[in-house]
Coordinates of C-alpha atoms and ligand atoms in Angstrom, one line a residue:
M1 CA -0.1 0.2 0.1
T2 CA 1.0 3.5 -0.6
S3 CA -0.6 6.0 1.6
G4 CA -0.4 9.9 2.5
G5 CA 1.1 12.2 0.2
D6 CA 2.8 10.5 -2.9
A7 CA 6.5 10.5 -3.4
P8 CA 8.6 9.6 -6.5
G9 CA 9.8 6.2 -5.9
M10 CA 6.7 4.7 -4.5
N11 CA 6.2 2.8 -7.6
G12 CA 9.7 1.4 -7.2
A13 CA 8.9 0.3 -3.6
V14 CA 5.6 -1.4 -4.6
R15 CA 7.6 -3.2 -7.7
A16 CA 10.4 -4.3 -5.4
V17 CA 7.7 -5.8 -2.8
V18 CA 5.7 -7.4 -5.5
R19 CA 8.5 -9.4 -7.0
M20 CA 10.5 -10.1 -3.7
S21 CA 7.1 -11.6 -2.4
I22 CA 6.9 -13.4 -5.7
F23 CA 10.2 -14.7 -5.7
M24 CA 10.0 -15.7 -1.9
G25 CA 7.0 -18.0 -2.7
C26 CA 4.4 -15.7 -1.5
E27 CA 1.3 -14.1 -3.1
A28 CA 1.3 -10.4 -3.5
Y29 CA -1.8 -7.8 -3.3
A30 CA -1.8 -4.0 -4.0
I31 CA -4.3 -2.2 -1.6
Y32 CA -5.2 0.6 -4.0
E33 CA -5.8 4.2 -2.7
G34 CA -4.3 4.0 0.7
Y35 CA -6.3 3.1 3.6
E36 CA -9.3 3.9 1.8
G37 CA -8.7 0.6 -0.4
L38 CA -8.7 -1.4 2.9
V39 CA -11.9 0.2 4.4
Q40 CA -13.8 -0.4 0.9
G41 CA -12.2 -3.7 -0.2
G42 CA -13.6 -5.4 -3.3
S43 CA -11.6 -4.2 -6.4
L44 CA -9.3 -2.1 -4.3
I45 CA -7.6 -5.1 -3.0
K46 CA -5.9 -6.9 -6.1
Q47 CA -3.5 -9.6 -6.6
M48 CA -0.4 -8.6 -8.3
H49 CA 1.7 -10.6 -10.8
W50 CA 5.1 -10.3 -11.7
D51 CA 4.3 -8.5 -15.2
D52 CA 1.7 -6.1 -13.1
V53 CA 4.4 -3.7 -11.9
R54 CA 6.5 -4.1 -15.3
G55 CA 7.7 -0.1 -16.1
Y56 CA 6.9 1.0 -12.4
L57 CA 10.6 1.9 -11.4
S58 CA 10.4 5.5 -13.7
E59 CA 7.0 6.5 -13.1
G60 CA 6.5 9.5 -10.8
G61 CA 3.6 9.4 -8.3
T62 CA 2.2 6.3 -7.1
L63 CA 0.3 4.0 -9.6
I64 CA -1.8 2.0 -7.3
G65 CA -3.0 5.4 -5.9
T66 CA -3.0 7.2 -2.2
A67 CA -5.3 8.7 -0.3
R68 CA -5.9 10.5 3.0
C69 CA -8.7 8.3 4.7
K70 CA -10.6 9.8 7.3
A71 CA -12.7 6.5 8.0
F72 CA -9.7 4.7 8.9
M73 CA -8.7 7.2 11.7
E74 CA -11.7 5.8 13.4
R75 CA -12.0 1.9 14.7
P76 CA -15.0 1.2 12.5
G77 CA -13.2 1.8 9.4
R78 CA -10.2 -0.2 10.9
L79 CA -13.0 -3.1 11.5
Q80 CA -13.8 -3.0 7.9
G81 CA -10.2 -2.8 6.8
A82 CA -9.3 -6.2 9.2
K83 CA -12.5 -7.8 7.7
H84 CA -11.2 -7.2 3.9
M85 CA -7.6 -8.2 4.5
V86 CA -8.7 -11.4 6.0
M87 CA -11.0 -12.1 3.2
A88 CA -8.5 -11.6 0.8
G89 CA -6.1 -13.8 2.4
I90 CA -3.7 -11.1 3.6
D91 CA -1.6 -11.6 6.9
A92 CA 1.2 -8.8 6.4
L93 CA 1.1 -5.4 5.3
V94 CA 3.9 -3.4 4.0
I95 CA 2.8 0.3 4.0
C96 CA 4.8 3.0 2.2
G97 CA 4.0 6.6 3.6
G98 CA 4.6 9.2 6.1
D99 CA 4.8 9.2 9.7
G100 CA 0.9 9.6 9.6
S101 CA 0.5 6.6 7.6
L102 CA 3.0 4.7 10.0
T103 CA 1.1 5.5 13.0
G104 CA -2.1 4.3 11.6
A105 CA -0.4 1.1 10.7
D106 CA 1.3 0.5 13.9
K107 CA -2.5 1.4 15.7
F108 CA -4.0 -1.2 13.4
R109 CA -1.7 -3.9 14.3
K110 CA -2.1 -3.3 18.1
E111 CA -6.0 -3.4 17.6
W112 CA -5.8 -6.4 15.3
P113 CA -6.6 -9.1 17.8
G114 CA -9.5 -7.0 19.1
L115 CA -10.9 -6.4 15.8
L116 CA -11.0 -10.1 14.6
D117 CA -13.0 -10.9 17.9
E118 CA -15.1 -8.1 17.3
L119 CA -15.7 -9.4 13.7
V120 CA -16.1 -13.1 15.1
A121 CA -18.7 -11.8 17.4
K122 CA -20.8 -10.3 14.9
K123 CA -20.4 -13.2 12.5
E124 CA -18.7 -11.5 9.9
L125 CA -15.8 -13.7 10.4
T126 CA -15.4 -17.4 11.5
A127 CA -13.5 -18.7 14.5
E128 CA -11.4 -20.7 11.7
Q129 CA -10.5 -17.2 10.0
K130 CA -9.6 -15.9 13.3
R131 CA -7.1 -18.5 14.1
T132 CA -5.4 -18.5 10.7
Y133 CA -4.8 -15.0 10.7
Q134 CA -4.3 -14.0 14.4
H135 CA -1.3 -12.2 13.6
L136 CA -0.7 -9.2 11.6
N137 CA 2.9 -8.3 10.5
I138 CA 3.4 -4.5 9.4
V139 CA 6.5 -3.2 7.9
G140 CA 6.8 0.7 6.9
L141 CA 8.9 2.3 4.3
V142 CA 8.8 5.9 4.3
G143 CA 7.8 7.6 1.4
S144 CA 7.8 11.6 1.7
I145 CA 9.6 14.3 -0.1
D146 CA 10.1 16.3 3.0
N147 CA 12.7 13.7 4.2
D148 CA 11.0 14.4 7.7
M149 CA 11.3 11.1 9.3
S150 CA 13.8 10.3 12.3
S151 CA 15.8 7.3 12.4
T152 CA 16.5 7.2 8.5
D153 CA 19.0 9.7 6.6
A154 CA 16.8 9.8 3.7
T155 CA 13.1 8.9 3.0
I156 CA 11.7 7.7 -0.6
G157 CA 11.5 10.8 -2.6
C158 CA 13.3 13.4 -1.1
Y159 CA 16.4 13.5 -3.7
S160 CA 13.7 13.7 -6.7
S161 CA 12.1 16.5 -5.2
L162 CA 15.4 18.4 -4.1
A163 CA 16.5 17.8 -7.8
R164 CA 13.3 19.1 -9.4
I165 CA 13.7 22.6 -6.9
C166 CA 17.2 22.8 -7.9
E167 CA 16.4 22.6 -11.6
A168 CA 13.6 25.2 -10.9
I169 CA 15.7 27.5 -9.2
D170 CA 18.4 27.2 -11.8
C171 CA 15.8 28.4 -14.5
I172 CA 14.6 31.4 -12.4
D173 CA 18.4 32.3 -11.9
A174 CA 18.6 32.9 -15.2
T175 CA 15.9 35.1 -15.7
A176 CA 16.4 36.7 -12.3
E177 CA 20.0 37.4 -13.3
S178 CA 18.9 39.1 -16.5
H179 CA 16.6 41.5 -14.8
Q180 CA 18.6 41.9 -12.0
R181 CA 15.6 40.8 -9.9
A182 CA 15.1 39.3 -6.7
F183 CA 12.9 36.0 -6.4
V184 CA 11.3 34.7 -3.3
I185 CA 10.4 31.0 -3.7
E186 CA 8.4 28.7 -1.6
V187 CA 9.2 25.1 -1.0
M188 CA 7.2 22.4 0.4
G189 CA 7.9 21.3 4.0
R190 CA 4.9 22.1 6.4
H191 CA 7.0 20.7 9.3
C192 CA 10.6 20.0 8.0
G193 CA 13.0 22.5 6.4
W194 CA 15.4 20.0 5.1
L195 CA 13.8 20.7 1.3
A196 CA 14.5 24.4 2.0
L197 CA 17.8 23.8 3.5
M198 CA 19.4 21.5 1.1
A199 CA 17.9 23.7 -1.8
G200 CA 19.8 26.8 -0.5
V201 CA 23.0 24.7 -0.1
S202 CA 22.7 23.7 -3.5
T203 CA 21.4 26.6 -5.2
S204 CA 23.4 29.3 -2.9
A205 CA 20.4 31.1 -2.4
D206 CA 20.9 34.3 -0.5
F207 CA 18.7 33.4 2.5
I208 CA 16.7 30.5 3.7
F209 CA 13.8 30.3 6.0
I210 CA 13.2 26.7 7.9
P211 CA 11.1 25.8 10.7
E212 CA 13.9 24.3 12.8
K213 CA 16.0 27.4 12.9
P214 CA 13.9 30.6 12.8
P215 CA 16.0 33.7 11.9
S216 CA 17.1 35.9 14.5
E217 CA 14.8 38.2 16.2
N218 CA 15.9 41.4 14.2
W219 CA 15.8 39.1 11.2
E220 CA 14.2 41.7 8.4
A221 CA 17.5 43.9 8.9
E222 CA 19.6 40.9 9.1
M223 CA 18.2 39.5 5.8
C224 CA 18.3 43.1 4.2
S225 CA 22.1 43.7 4.9
I226 CA 23.3 40.4 3.8
I227 CA 21.3 40.8 0.5
R228 CA 22.6 44.5 0.2
R229 CA 26.3 43.3 0.8
H230 CA 25.7 40.4 -1.8
R231 CA 24.6 43.4 -4.4
E232 CA 27.4 45.3 -3.2
M233 CA 29.8 42.6 -4.3
G234 CA 28.5 42.5 -7.8
K235 CA 25.6 39.7 -7.4
R236 CA 22.9 40.3 -10.1
K237 CA 20.4 38.2 -8.5
T238 CA 18.7 37.5 -5.2
I239 CA 17.2 34.1 -4.3
V240 CA 15.3 33.8 -0.9
I241 CA 13.7 30.5 -0.3
V242 CA 10.9 30.1 2.2
A243 CA 9.7 26.5 3.4
E244 CA 5.9 26.3 3.7
G245 CA 6.2 25.9 7.6
A246 CA 8.7 29.0 8.3
H247 CA 8.2 31.0 11.0
D248 CA 10.0 33.7 13.2
L249 CA 11.2 33.0 16.8
A250 CA 7.8 33.8 18.3
L251 CA 6.3 31.3 15.8
G252 CA 4.5 34.0 13.8
K253 CA 4.7 32.8 10.2
V254 CA 7.2 34.0 7.6
T255 CA 5.2 34.3 4.6
P256 CA 6.8 34.7 0.9
T257 CA 4.7 38.1 0.9
R258 CA 6.4 39.7 3.9
V259 CA 9.8 38.9 2.5
K260 CA 9.0 40.1 -0.7
D261 CA 7.6 43.7 0.7
L262 CA 11.0 43.9 2.4
L263 CA 13.0 43.2 -0.6
S264 CA 10.7 45.6 -2.7
N265 CA 10.4 48.5 0.1
D266 CA 13.7 48.3 1.8
L267 CA 16.2 47.4 -0.8
K268 CA 14.2 48.8 -3.8
L269 CA 14.8 45.1 -5.7
D270 CA 12.2 44.3 -8.5
T271 CA 11.0 41.3 -6.7
R272 CA 8.7 38.3 -7.6
I273 CA 7.2 35.2 -5.6
T274 CA 7.5 31.7 -7.2
T275 CA 5.6 28.9 -5.4
L276 CA 6.7 25.9 -6.7
G277 CA 3.9 24.0 -5.3
H278 CA 3.3 20.3 -6.5
V279 CA 5.7 20.2 -9.1
Q280 CA 8.1 19.3 -6.3
R281 CA 6.4 16.2 -5.6
G282 CA 5.4 14.7 -9.1
G283 CA 7.7 13.8 -12.0
R284 CA 10.0 10.8 -12.7
P285 CA 12.2 9.4 -9.6
C286 CA 15.6 10.2 -9.7
A287 CA 18.2 7.4 -9.8
Y288 CA 18.7 7.5 -6.0
D289 CA 15.3 6.9 -5.3
R290 CA 14.7 4.2 -7.6
M291 CA 17.7 2.4 -6.1
L292 CA 16.4 3.3 -2.6
S293 CA 13.0 2.0 -3.0
T294 CA 14.2 -1.1 -4.7
L295 CA 16.6 -1.9 -2.0
Q296 CA 13.9 -1.2 0.9
G297 CA 11.2 -2.9 -0.9
V298 CA 13.4 -6.3 -0.9
E299 CA 14.1 -5.4 2.8
A300 CA 10.7 -4.9 3.7
V301 CA 9.7 -8.4 2.4
R302 CA 12.6 -10.1 4.4
A303 CA 11.5 -8.2 7.5
V304 CA 8.0 -9.7 6.8
L305 CA 9.0 -13.0 6.6
N306 CA 11.3 -13.0 9.5
A307 CA 8.7 -11.4 12.0
T308 CA 7.4 -13.2 14.9
P309 CA 4.2 -12.3 16.8
D310 CA 6.6 -10.6 19.3
T311 CA 8.6 -8.5 16.7
P312 CA 7.9 -4.9 17.0
S313 CA 7.0 -3.5 13.8
P314 CA 9.9 -2.4 11.9
V315 CA 10.4 0.7 9.7
I316 CA 12.9 0.1 6.9
C317 CA 15.9 3.1 7.0
V318 CA 18.9 4.0 5.2
I319 CA 22.0 4.9 7.5
E320 CA 25.0 5.8 6.2
N321 CA 24.5 3.7 3.1
K322 CA 23.3 0.8 4.8
I323 CA 19.7 -0.5 4.5
V324 CA 18.5 -1.3 8.2
R325 CA 15.3 -2.1 10.1
K326 CA 14.5 0.1 13.1
P327 CA 11.5 0.2 15.3
L328 CA 8.7 2.0 13.8
L329 CA 7.0 3.3 16.6
K330 CA 10.2 4.9 17.8
A331 CA 10.7 6.5 14.4
V332 CA 7.3 7.9 14.6
E333 CA 7.7 9.3 18.1
D334 CA 11.2 10.7 17.6
T335 CA 9.8 12.5 14.5
L336 CA 6.8 14.0 16.4
E337 CA 9.4 15.2 19.1
V338 CA 10.6 17.6 16.6
A339 CA 7.3 19.2 16.0
K340 CA 7.0 19.2 19.8
A341 CA 10.5 21.2 20.3
I342 CA 9.4 24.0 17.8
E343 CA 6.0 24.2 19.3
A344 CA 8.2 24.7 22.5
K345 CA 10.3 27.3 20.7
D346 CA 13.2 25.0 21.8
F347 CA 15.1 25.4 18.4
S348 CA 18.6 24.1 19.4
R349 CA 16.6 20.7 20.7
A350 CA 14.7 20.8 17.2
M351 CA 18.0 21.1 15.0
H352 CA 19.8 18.4 17.2
L353 CA 16.8 15.7 16.9
R354 CA 16.4 16.5 13.1
D355 CA 19.4 14.4 12.6
A356 CA 23.2 14.9 13.3
E357 CA 24.1 16.4 10.0
F358 CA 21.3 18.8 9.8
A359 CA 23.3 21.5 11.6
E360 CA 26.1 20.8 9.7
Y361 CA 24.4 21.6 6.8
H362 CA 23.1 24.8 8.1
N363 CA 26.4 25.7 9.1
A364 CA 28.0 25.1 5.9
Y365 CA 25.1 27.0 4.2
T366 CA 25.8 29.9 6.3
T367 CA 29.8 30.0 6.0
T368 CA 29.7 29.6 2.3
T369 CA 26.6 31.6 1.2
A370 CA 24.9 34.1 3.3
T371 CA 28.4 35.6 4.0
G372 CA 29.5 38.6 6.2
H373 CA 32.9 37.7 4.7
Q374 CA 34.7 40.3 2.7
P375 CA 35.2 39.5 -1.2
E376 CA 38.5 37.6 -2.1
K377 CA 40.6 39.6 -4.4
T378 CA 41.7 38.2 -7.6
T379 CA 43.3 39.1 -10.6
T380 CA 42.6 36.1 -12.8
Q381 CA 39.0 36.4 -13.5
G382 CA 37.1 39.4 -14.9
P383 CA 35.1 41.7 -12.6
G384 CA 32.1 40.1 -10.6
K385 CA 33.2 36.4 -11.0
S386 CA 35.0 34.6 -8.1
S387 CA 34.5 37.2 -5.6
I388 CA 30.7 37.0 -5.9
P389 CA 28.9 34.9 -3.2
G390 CA 27.0 32.1 -5.1
Ligands
ADP1 P1 1.6 10.7 5.8 O1 1.5 9.4 5.7 O2 2.0 11.5 4.7 O3 2.2 11.4 7.1 P2 -1.2 11.9 6.7 O4 -0.7 12.1 8.1 O5 -2.2 12.5 5.9 O6 0.0 11.7 5.8 O7 -1.8 10.2 6.8 C1 -2.1 9.3 5.9 C2 -3.2 8.6 6.2 O8 -2.9 7.4 7.4 C3 -4.5 9.4 6.9 O9 -5.5 9.5 6.1 C4 -5.1 8.1 7.6 O10 -6.0 7.2 7.0 C5 -4.1 7.4 8.2 N1 -3.5 7.7 9.7 C6 -2.9 8.8 9.8 N2 -2.8 9.1 11.5 C7 -3.6 8.1 11.8 C8 -3.8 7.6 13.1 N3 -3.5 8.4 14.0 N4 -4.6 6.6 13.1 C9 -5.3 5.9 12.2 N5 -5.1 6.0 11.0 C10 -4.0 7.3 10.7
F6P2 O1 4.4 15.2 0.8 C1 4.7 16.1 1.9 C2 3.9 17.6 1.7 O2 4.3 17.8 0.4 C3 4.4 18.7 2.5 O3 5.3 19.3 2.4 C4 3.3 19.6 2.1 O4 3.0 20.4 3.0 C5 1.9 18.5 1.9 O5 2.5 17.2 1.5 C6 1.1 19.1 0.8 O6 0.2 18.2 0.5 P1 -1.4 18.0 -0.2 O7 -1.3 19.2 -1.1 O8 -1.5 16.9 -0.5 O9 -2.3 18.3 1.2

């Protein structure tokens, strides 16, 4: 099943899970439209054969559909889901989604024995069916462009999305430079600044706003001073990246319009706003996401086959290029801790919790890009070349 926001690479995960399952002598099913498919059952639960996933690797989005399913948030929806799974003969579920989807999966597994009891009591399942399907194994794969899940270095989709953002900013750079304009670019990341930070690093944006590390109290003056300096150093364009979930130290929203007004009014820059929106989520997966989803899909099936009734549900992660299993619940809890730290305005904790390299990347960004450094003098290049930040 794929669930929650789609991400490039989800199809690669479906393909790998289907083919590895068949290779291991199992039957594979696709649940279409996320949890909605479990709740509705019928044609939304379909057996998948080897050929059914041909061509999946290079396709964007998710070909088996996804949904945000309200019914599954409530027990009666999950009761229907359990019934449809047993009726289809399914005893394990591999879910590729974000923290919401994986939270739902863990809850489903915990409730499973009670759900089967209730279905038997209501005579919707037989005692024999209950005996056969008494254990449900769940394995999570993290599919999200935001790279917001703790316990893994990368989520399936984040590098495709980052590449798309960089391509878009490269395009904007050309027109910005031609007109000497400023652009405020909003990127996705309702709760996570990874895309904005890494796009800042990768495109040498003049300033970035991310939820985990709000700018200083007098950020307006600070941002204008940095951009003014960059212009004085010869830069013909200005790029400011704002994460969807950006805010100031008091948690007041930092909007692209607010930033644009400052650039236009205080710096007198001809400024435009570009909201990249859902182009960041669609399109073909990059090579890394094809590899990651394949390796993780294979590992997910191994994890299903190794699981015992007492094994905590795992989530398949990548840490320092190794595909590893981590406890799903802990990964979700740690992820939610970041949101709590932000809410409590404990931003250093939020940066620390995000992952070990997050703060390093932020430092690398500020030292190399949003500089207070003096331009390096050089005689080997023409004016306005090597001395210009970015
Ligand atoms: P994502 O997986 O990308 O974080 P959502 O948070 O929208 O996306 O979750 C996707 C779906 O997972 C929801 O629409 C719902 O069906 C299910 N889900 C999320 N949280 C829960 C929960 N606490 N209990 C049960 N189901 C949940
Ligand atoms: O997939 C994650 C994400 O892209 C967030 O960064 C963004 O806020 C959200 O999904 C938007 O999703 P939708 O338009 O589906 O509500």
